[in-house]
mmCIF file of C-alpha atoms in Angstrom:
data_model
loop_
_atom_site.group_PDB
_atom_site.id
_atom_site.type_symbol
_atom_site.label_atom_id
_atom_site.label_comp_id
_atom_site.label_asym_id
_atom_site.label_seq_id
_atom_site.Cartn_x
_atom_site.Cartn_y
_atom_site.Cartn_z
ATOM 1 C CA MET A 1 0.012 0.019 0.011
ATOM 2 C CA ARG A 2 1.371 3.429 -0.732
ATOM 3 C CA LYS A 3 2.905 5.305 2.029
ATOM 4 C CA ARG A 4 1.190 8.574 0.824
ATOM 5 C CA PRO A 5 -2.402 7.930 -0.633
ATOM 6 C CA ILE A 6 -3.316 9.649 -3.684
ATOM 7 C CA VAL A 7 -6.635 11.861 -3.532
ATOM 8 C CA ALA A 8 -8.498 12.411 -7.054
ATOM 9 C CA LEU A 9 -10.439 15.681 -7.197
ATOM 10 C CA ILE A 10 -12.538 15.233 -10.131
ATOM 11 C CA TYR A 11 -14.510 18.324 -11.815
ATOM 12 C CA ASP A 12 -17.247 18.807 -14.114
ATOM 13 C CA PHE A 13 -16.595 22.283 -15.690
ATOM 14 C CA ASP A 14 -19.624 24.337 -16.988
ATOM 15 C CA GLY A 15 -21.732 25.272 -13.789
ATOM 16 C CA THR A 16 -19.021 23.717 -11.476
ATOM 17 C CA LEU A 17 -15.782 25.911 -12.144
ATOM 18 C CA SER A 18 -17.518 28.288 -14.270
ATOM 19 C CA PRO A 19 -20.864 30.048 -14.126
ATOM 20 C CA GLY A 20 -21.630 29.466 -17.751
ATOM 21 C CA ASN A 21 -21.167 27.301 -20.812
ATOM 22 C CA MET A 22 -17.739 27.743 -22.006
ATOM 23 C CA GLN A 23 -18.919 28.353 -25.605
ATOM 24 C CA GLU A 24 -20.768 31.508 -24.200
ATOM 25 C CA PHE A 25 -17.356 33.394 -23.596
ATOM 26 C CA GLY A 26 -16.411 34.441 -26.841
ATOM 27 C CA PHE A 27 -17.207 31.754 -29.519
ATOM 28 C CA ILE A 28 -20.886 32.165 -29.670
ATOM 29 C CA GLN A 29 -20.384 36.137 -30.070
ATOM 30 C CA ALA A 30 -17.790 35.403 -32.707
ATOM 31 C CA ILE A 31 -20.444 33.788 -34.890
ATOM 32 C CA GLY A 32 -22.821 36.597 -34.383
ATOM 33 C CA LYS A 33 -25.484 34.398 -32.268
ATOM 34 C CA SER A 34 -26.857 35.053 -28.754
ATOM 35 C CA PRO A 35 -26.532 32.094 -26.257
ATOM 36 C CA GLN A 36 -30.005 31.513 -26.679
ATOM 37 C CA GLU A 37 -30.225 31.342 -30.209
ATOM 38 C CA PHE A 38 -27.219 28.956 -30.397
ATOM 39 C CA TRP A 39 -28.581 26.516 -27.780
ATOM 40 C CA LYS A 40 -32.050 26.568 -29.273
ATOM 41 C CA MET A 41 -30.281 25.621 -32.720
ATOM 42 C CA SER A 42 -28.425 22.781 -31.131
ATOM 43 C CA ASP A 43 -31.365 21.354 -29.244
ATOM 44 C CA ASP A 44 -33.418 21.770 -32.639
ATOM 45 C CA ILE A 45 -30.717 19.576 -34.233
ATOM 46 C CA ALA A 46 -30.881 16.985 -31.595
ATOM 47 C CA ILE A 47 -34.648 16.895 -31.379
ATOM 48 C CA GLY A 48 -35.213 16.763 -35.004
ATOM 49 C CA GLN A 49 -32.940 14.100 -35.734
ATOM 50 C CA ASP A 50 -33.163 12.321 -32.340
ATOM 51 C CA ALA A 51 -29.429 12.800 -32.068
ATOM 52 C CA SER A 52 -26.824 13.095 -29.312
ATOM 53 C CA ASN A 53 -26.830 16.765 -27.715
ATOM 54 C CA ILE A 54 -23.269 16.655 -27.615
ATOM 55 C CA LEU A 55 -22.553 15.648 -31.224
ATOM 56 C CA SER A 56 -25.225 18.162 -32.246
ATOM 57 C CA TYR A 57 -23.716 21.135 -30.597
ATOM 58 C CA MET A 58 -20.099 20.132 -31.995
ATOM 59 C CA LYS A 59 -21.562 19.980 -35.580
ATOM 60 C CA LEU A 60 -23.174 23.281 -34.911
ATOM 61 C CA MET A 61 -20.061 24.902 -33.856
ATOM 62 C CA PHE A 62 -18.356 23.467 -36.768
ATOM 63 C CA ASP A 63 -21.089 24.719 -39.329
ATOM 64 C CA GLU A 64 -21.565 28.079 -37.823
ATOM 65 C CA ALA A 65 -17.751 29.036 -37.766
ATOM 66 C CA ARG A 66 -17.363 27.883 -41.448
ATOM 67 C CA SER A 67 -20.380 29.824 -42.782
ATOM 68 C CA SER A 68 -18.745 32.968 -40.555
ATOM 69 C CA GLY A 69 -15.405 32.516 -42.090
ATOM 70 C CA ILE A 70 -13.609 31.380 -38.907
ATOM 71 C CA LYS A 71 -11.194 28.705 -38.881
ATOM 72 C CA LEU A 72 -11.546 26.506 -35.837
ATOM 73 C CA ARG A 73 -7.808 25.522 -34.934
ATOM 74 C CA LYS A 74 -6.704 24.430 -31.465
ATOM 75 C CA ASP A 75 -5.031 27.879 -30.800
ATOM 76 C CA ASP A 76 -8.389 29.672 -31.757
ATOM 77 C CA PHE A 77 -10.218 27.414 -29.318
ATOM 78 C CA ARG A 78 -7.683 28.402 -26.688
ATOM 79 C CA ARG A 79 -8.071 31.855 -27.217
ATOM 80 C CA PHE A 80 -11.767 31.721 -26.501
ATOM 81 C CA GLY A 81 -10.898 29.736 -23.412
ATOM 82 C CA LYS A 82 -8.728 32.887 -22.161
ATOM 83 C CA ASP A 83 -11.964 34.642 -21.550
ATOM 84 C CA VAL A 84 -14.043 31.881 -19.721
ATOM 85 C CA GLU A 85 -15.294 33.273 -16.470
ATOM 86 C CA LEU A 86 -14.601 31.171 -13.342
ATOM 87 C CA PHE A 87 -16.283 31.053 -9.992
ATOM 88 C CA GLU A 88 -14.728 32.995 -6.995
ATOM 89 C CA GLY A 89 -11.696 31.562 -5.631
ATOM 90 C CA VAL A 90 -11.085 28.944 -8.398
ATOM 91 C CA ARG A 91 -7.673 30.374 -9.493
ATOM 92 C CA GLU A 92 -6.189 29.887 -6.003
ATOM 93 C CA TRP A 93 -8.115 26.768 -4.889
ATOM 94 C CA PHE A 94 -5.612 24.070 -6.426
ATOM 95 C CA GLN A 95 -2.712 25.645 -4.570
ATOM 96 C CA GLU A 96 -4.619 25.794 -1.356
ATOM 97 C CA VAL A 97 -5.857 22.173 -1.613
ATOM 98 C CA ASN A 98 -2.491 20.776 -2.866
ATOM 99 C CA SER A 99 -0.838 22.704 0.346
ATOM 100 C CA TYR A 100 -3.297 21.158 2.570
ATOM 101 C CA GLY A 101 -2.870 17.757 1.265
ATOM 102 C CA LYS A 102 1.057 17.839 1.335
ATOM 103 C CA ALA A 103 0.936 19.107 4.991
ATOM 104 C CA HIS A 104 -1.297 16.182 5.663
ATOM 105 C CA GLY A 105 0.466 13.573 4.021
ATOM 106 C CA VAL A 106 -1.539 13.323 0.998
ATOM 107 C CA VAL A 107 -0.981 13.501 -2.753
ATOM 108 C CA ILE A 108 -3.632 15.726 -4.541
ATOM 109 C CA GLU A 109 -4.333 15.279 -8.387
ATOM 110 C CA HIS A 110 -7.071 17.283 -10.055
ATOM 111 C CA TYR A 111 -8.955 16.025 -13.030
ATOM 112 C CA ILE A 112 -11.529 17.318 -15.536
ATOM 113 C CA ASN A 113 -14.352 15.244 -16.511
ATOM 114 C CA SER A 114 -16.699 17.330 -18.757
ATOM 115 C CA SER A 115 -19.081 17.584 -21.801
ATOM 116 C CA GLY A 116 -17.365 20.905 -22.883
ATOM 117 C CA LEU A 117 -14.249 21.083 -25.261
ATOM 118 C CA ALA A 118 -10.865 20.047 -24.069
ATOM 119 C CA GLU A 119 -9.488 22.736 -26.440
ATOM 120 C CA ILE A 120 -11.323 25.603 -24.713
ATOM 121 C CA ILE A 121 -10.468 24.390 -21.381
ATOM 122 C CA GLU A 122 -6.771 24.102 -22.459
ATOM 123 C CA GLY A 123 -7.043 27.762 -22.953
ATOM 124 C CA THR A 124 -8.154 28.874 -19.547
ATOM 125 C CA PRO A 125 -5.747 29.994 -16.950
ATOM 126 C CA ILE A 126 -6.198 26.923 -14.860
ATOM 127 C CA ALA A 127 -5.552 24.322 -17.455
ATOM 128 C CA SER A 128 -2.142 23.282 -16.004
ATOM 129 C CA GLU A 129 -3.614 22.419 -12.775
ATOM 130 C CA PHE A 130 -5.147 19.117 -14.185
ATOM 131 C CA LYS A 131 -3.359 15.814 -14.455
ATOM 132 C CA ARG A 132 -5.792 15.164 -17.337
ATOM 133 C CA ILE A 133 -8.583 16.689 -19.065
ATOM 134 C CA PHE A 134 -11.292 14.391 -20.119
ATOM 135 C CA ALA A 135 -13.653 16.261 -22.614
ATOM 136 C CA CYS A 136 -14.987 16.487 -26.011
ATOM 137 C CA SER A 137 -12.566 17.446 -28.812
ATOM 138 C CA PHE A 138 -12.218 17.659 -32.518
ATOM 139 C CA LEU A 139 -10.110 15.888 -35.150
ATOM 140 C CA TYR A 140 -7.883 18.212 -37.345
ATOM 141 C CA ASN A 141 -7.060 18.155 -40.797
ATOM 142 C CA ASP A 142 -3.414 18.623 -42.106
ATOM 143 C CA LYS A 143 -3.839 22.295 -42.156
ATOM 144 C CA GLY A 144 -4.686 22.112 -38.413
ATOM 145 C CA GLU A 145 -8.319 23.006 -38.652
ATOM 146 C CA ALA A 146 -11.103 21.230 -37.035
ATOM 147 C CA GLU A 147 -13.105 18.998 -39.457
ATOM 148 C CA TRP A 148 -15.071 16.375 -37.261
ATOM 149 C CA PRO A 149 -15.664 15.705 -33.745
ATOM 150 C CA GLY A 150 -13.021 13.328 -32.246
ATOM 151 C CA VAL A 151 -14.362 12.855 -28.782
ATOM 152 C CA ALA A 152 -17.981 13.165 -27.636
ATOM 153 C CA VAL A 153 -18.685 12.960 -23.877
ATOM 154 C CA ASP A 154 -22.160 12.771 -22.711
ATOM 155 C CA TYR A 155 -23.547 11.837 -19.099
ATOM 156 C CA THR A 156 -22.947 8.267 -19.544
ATOM 157 C CA ALA A 157 -19.645 8.439 -21.210
ATOM 158 C CA LYS A 158 -18.257 10.437 -18.398
ATOM 159 C CA THR A 159 -18.445 7.261 -16.112
ATOM 160 C CA GLN A 160 -15.755 5.598 -18.069
ATOM 161 C CA PHE A 161 -13.159 8.163 -17.061
ATOM 162 C CA LEU A 162 -13.867 7.455 -13.396
ATOM 163 C CA PHE A 163 -12.761 3.869 -14.045
ATOM 164 C CA LYS A 164 -9.710 5.059 -16.089
ATOM 165 C CA ILE A 165 -8.661 7.409 -13.171
ATOM 166 C CA ASN A 166 -9.222 4.562 -10.677
ATOM 167 C CA LYS A 167 -6.795 2.270 -12.687
ATOM 168 C CA GLY A 168 -4.168 5.278 -13.695
ATOM 169 C CA ILE A 169 -5.157 5.334 -17.494
ATOM 170 C CA LEU A 170 -4.994 8.656 -19.112
ATOM 171 C CA SER A 171 -5.480 7.756 -22.627
ATOM 172 C CA ILE A 172 -9.126 8.634 -23.911
ATOM 173 C CA ARG A 173 -8.800 6.317 -26.815
ATOM 174 C CA ASP A 174 -7.990 3.151 -24.547
ATOM 175 C CA SER A 175 -10.728 0.571 -24.254
ATOM 176 C CA LYS A 176 -8.505 -2.609 -23.422
ATOM 177 C CA LYS A 177 -6.651 -1.647 -20.277
ATOM 178 C CA VAL A 178 -9.808 -0.231 -18.738
ATOM 179 C CA ASN A 179 -11.650 -3.348 -18.942
ATOM 180 C CA GLU A 180 -9.031 -5.647 -17.823
ATOM 181 C CA SER A 181 -9.358 -7.413 -14.316
ATOM 182 C CA GLN A 182 -7.228 -5.946 -11.640
ATOM 183 C CA LEU A 183 -6.937 -6.452 -8.105
ATOM 184 C CA GLU A 184 -8.416 -3.831 -5.787
ATOM 185 C CA GLU A 185 -5.027 -3.126 -3.995
ATOM 186 C CA ASN A 186 -3.299 -2.720 -7.391
ATOM 187 C CA LYS A 187 -5.682 -0.030 -8.496
ATOM 188 C CA ARG A 188 -3.902 3.426 -8.517
ATOM 189 C CA ILE A 189 -6.749 5.570 -6.965
ATOM 190 C CA PRO A 190 -9.568 3.655 -4.936
ATOM 191 C CA PHE A 191 -12.989 5.175 -5.615
ATOM 192 C CA SER A 192 -12.942 5.725 -1.960
ATOM 193 C CA HIS A 193 -10.250 8.508 -2.559
ATOM 194 C CA MET A 194 -12.199 10.383 -5.057
ATOM 195 C CA ILE A 195 -14.066 13.581 -4.708
ATOM 196 C CA TYR A 196 -16.516 14.486 -7.314
ATOM 197 C CA PHE A 197 -17.741 18.087 -8.020
ATOM 198 C CA GLY A 198 -20.871 18.456 -10.382
ATOM 199 C CA ASP A 199 -23.686 20.729 -10.437
ATOM 200 C CA GLY A 200 -26.504 18.971 -12.126
ATOM 201 C CA GLU A 201 -28.354 15.944 -13.828
ATOM 202 C CA THR A 202 -25.663 15.287 -16.421
ATOM 203 C CA ASP A 203 -23.247 14.678 -13.440
ATOM 204 C CA VAL A 204 -25.608 12.159 -11.718
ATOM 205 C CA PRO A 205 -24.351 8.862 -12.902
ATOM 206 C CA CYS A 206 -20.708 9.916 -11.967
ATOM 207 C CA MET A 207 -21.839 11.257 -8.705
ATOM 208 C CA LYS A 208 -23.612 8.220 -7.787
ATOM 209 C CA ILE A 209 -20.876 5.824 -8.902
ATOM 210 C CA VAL A 210 -18.192 7.598 -6.732
ATOM 211 C CA LYS A 211 -20.596 7.714 -3.850
ATOM 212 C CA MET A 212 -21.652 4.089 -4.183
ATOM 213 C CA PHE A 213 -18.033 2.982 -4.018
ATOM 214 C CA GLY A 214 -17.268 4.783 -1.071
ATOM 215 C CA GLY A 215 -15.926 8.283 -2.368
ATOM 216 C CA ASN A 216 -17.588 11.638 -1.778
ATOM 217 C CA SER A 217 -19.727 13.556 -4.392
ATOM 218 C CA ILE A 218 -20.352 17.141 -3.783
ATOM 219 C CA GLY A 219 -23.158 18.913 -5.520
ATOM 220 C CA VAL A 220 -22.035 22.591 -6.156
ATOM 221 C CA TYR A 221 -24.486 25.377 -7.118
ATOM 222 C CA ASN A 222 -24.244 29.084 -8.203
ATOM 223 C CA PRO A 223 -25.519 31.040 -5.064
ATOM 224 C CA LYS A 224 -26.710 33.970 -7.473
ATOM 225 C CA ILE A 225 -29.287 31.691 -9.155
ATOM 226 C CA PRO A 226 -32.072 30.493 -6.508
ATOM 227 C CA LYS A 227 -33.250 27.555 -8.682
ATOM 228 C CA LYS A 228 -29.504 26.173 -8.739
ATOM 229 C CA LYS A 229 -29.550 25.502 -4.939
ATOM 230 C CA GLY A 230 -32.992 23.763 -5.319
ATOM 231 C CA ILE A 231 -31.385 21.540 -7.845
ATOM 232 C CA ALA A 232 -28.366 20.653 -5.516
ATOM 233 C CA GLN A 233 -30.936 20.330 -2.636
ATOM 234 C CA LYS A 234 -32.782 17.663 -4.671
ATOM 235 C CA LEU A 235 -29.685 15.588 -5.460
ATOM 236 C CA LEU A 236 -28.993 15.588 -1.513
ATOM 237 C CA ARG A 237 -32.462 14.222 -0.704
ATOM 238 C CA GLN A 238 -32.250 11.698 -3.540
ATOM 239 C CA LYS A 239 -28.817 10.710 -2.064
ATOM 240 C CA ARG A 240 -27.057 11.202 -5.290
ATOM 241 C CA VAL A 241 -24.477 13.308 -3.415
ATOM 242 C CA ASN A 242 -22.861 13.333 -0.022
ATOM 243 C CA PHE A 243 -22.751 17.030 0.379
ATOM 244 C CA ILE A 244 -23.768 20.232 -1.585
ATOM 245 C CA ALA A 245 -22.165 23.674 -1.327
ATOM 246 C CA PRO A 246 -22.170 27.077 -3.044
ATOM 247 C CA ALA A 247 -19.706 27.392 -5.932
ATOM 248 C CA ASP A 248 -17.354 29.374 -3.898
ATOM 249 C CA TYR A 249 -13.860 28.051 -3.872
ATOM 250 C CA THR A 250 -12.103 30.446 -1.654
ATOM 251 C CA ARG A 251 -10.335 29.113 1.513
ATOM 252 C CA ASP A 252 -13.035 30.212 3.841
ATOM 253 C CA SER A 253 -15.639 28.345 1.847
ATOM 254 C CA ARG A 254 -17.802 25.380 2.602
ATOM 255 C CA ALA A 255 -16.270 23.442 -0.431
ATOM 256 C CA PHE A 256 -12.708 24.034 0.980
ATOM 257 C CA GLU A 257 -13.890 22.742 4.489
ATOM 258 C CA LEU A 258 -15.575 19.858 3.003
ATOM 259 C CA VAL A 259 -12.726 18.928 1.095
ATOM 260 C CA CYS A 260 -10.138 19.313 4.011
ATOM 261 C CA ALA A 261 -12.560 17.006 6.064
ATOM 262 C CA ILE A 262 -12.457 14.368 3.555
ATOM 263 C CA ILE A 263 -8.861 14.472 3.102
ATOM 264 C CA ASP A 264 -8.512 14.139 6.839
ATOM 265 C CA LYS A 265 -10.773 10.988 6.895
ATOM 266 C CA ILE A 266 -8.730 9.487 3.927
ATOM 267 C CA ARG A 267 -5.544 10.110 5.697
ATOM 268 C CA ALA A 268 -6.772 8.501 9.077
ATOM 269 C CA GLU A 269 -8.240 5.426 7.315
ATOM 270 C CA HIS A 270 -4.949 4.951 5.496
ATOM 271 C CA LEU A 271 -3.070 5.113 8.506
ATOM 272 C CA LEU A 272 -5.484 2.696 10.318
ATOM 273 C CA PHE A 273 -5.141 0.179 7.704
ATOM 274 C CA THR A 274 -1.207 0.482 7.523
ATOM 275 C CA LEU A 275 -1.261 -0.128 11.414
ATOM 276 C CA SER A 276 -3.474 -3.223 11.137
ATOM 277 C CA GLN A 277 -1.088 -4.858 8.828
ATOM 278 C CA LYS A 278 2.071 -4.535 11.284
#
């Protein structure tokens, strides 16, 4: 057993670390649409063709950019990422949690598990904080321009990444190692050492899996939108999450208090197990 347990903090992005959908911070304005217009068009495609909501929005981004004369290269997406708004305290959060973990004998790792675009997240000021960003992405032609969806992550596809984190697999493409049988003690990060942050129904399968296998799920909500707290409270009543908290990531926040308490619990259980083996 590891001398220092690894604790994985896994985050949804839109509505969890950011108060809006990432496409609304530059891309939608660049194609001359309002957020309401863009998402209605996306929903109409999905409903009209009984298609994936995720593939529909990616196709719409591709088509609207092309018709607006915008070439979608990775650098273009990353430029949009620079303008993505983040909740209070997010920029400092990672260092604060890492420092607390180090002081208490725990290794902290951060992961993104999102239906948003990896390329946009890679352009945000917090991108370097994550060990791996699991999210949607495009395929690119020999000119470096997006031409087709490469990875589409819906609410059920998100669950596969929990098992990859569990086994220490960072490849999105891998479908072999993740399905191989492995002794529990050989898995890199037990589910009981995971903390999942999500804000809504699309996170429910992941939050339930983490909670069911002994980890902790935290339902966060934007305190400026009353109905968001109601959604979080519903998740708590239905036992989909262990805790709920406002999307405030400052050192004095409930989210930080919860994470520190969970780290303490993981460290204590790890120590007791180690002592029991002597």
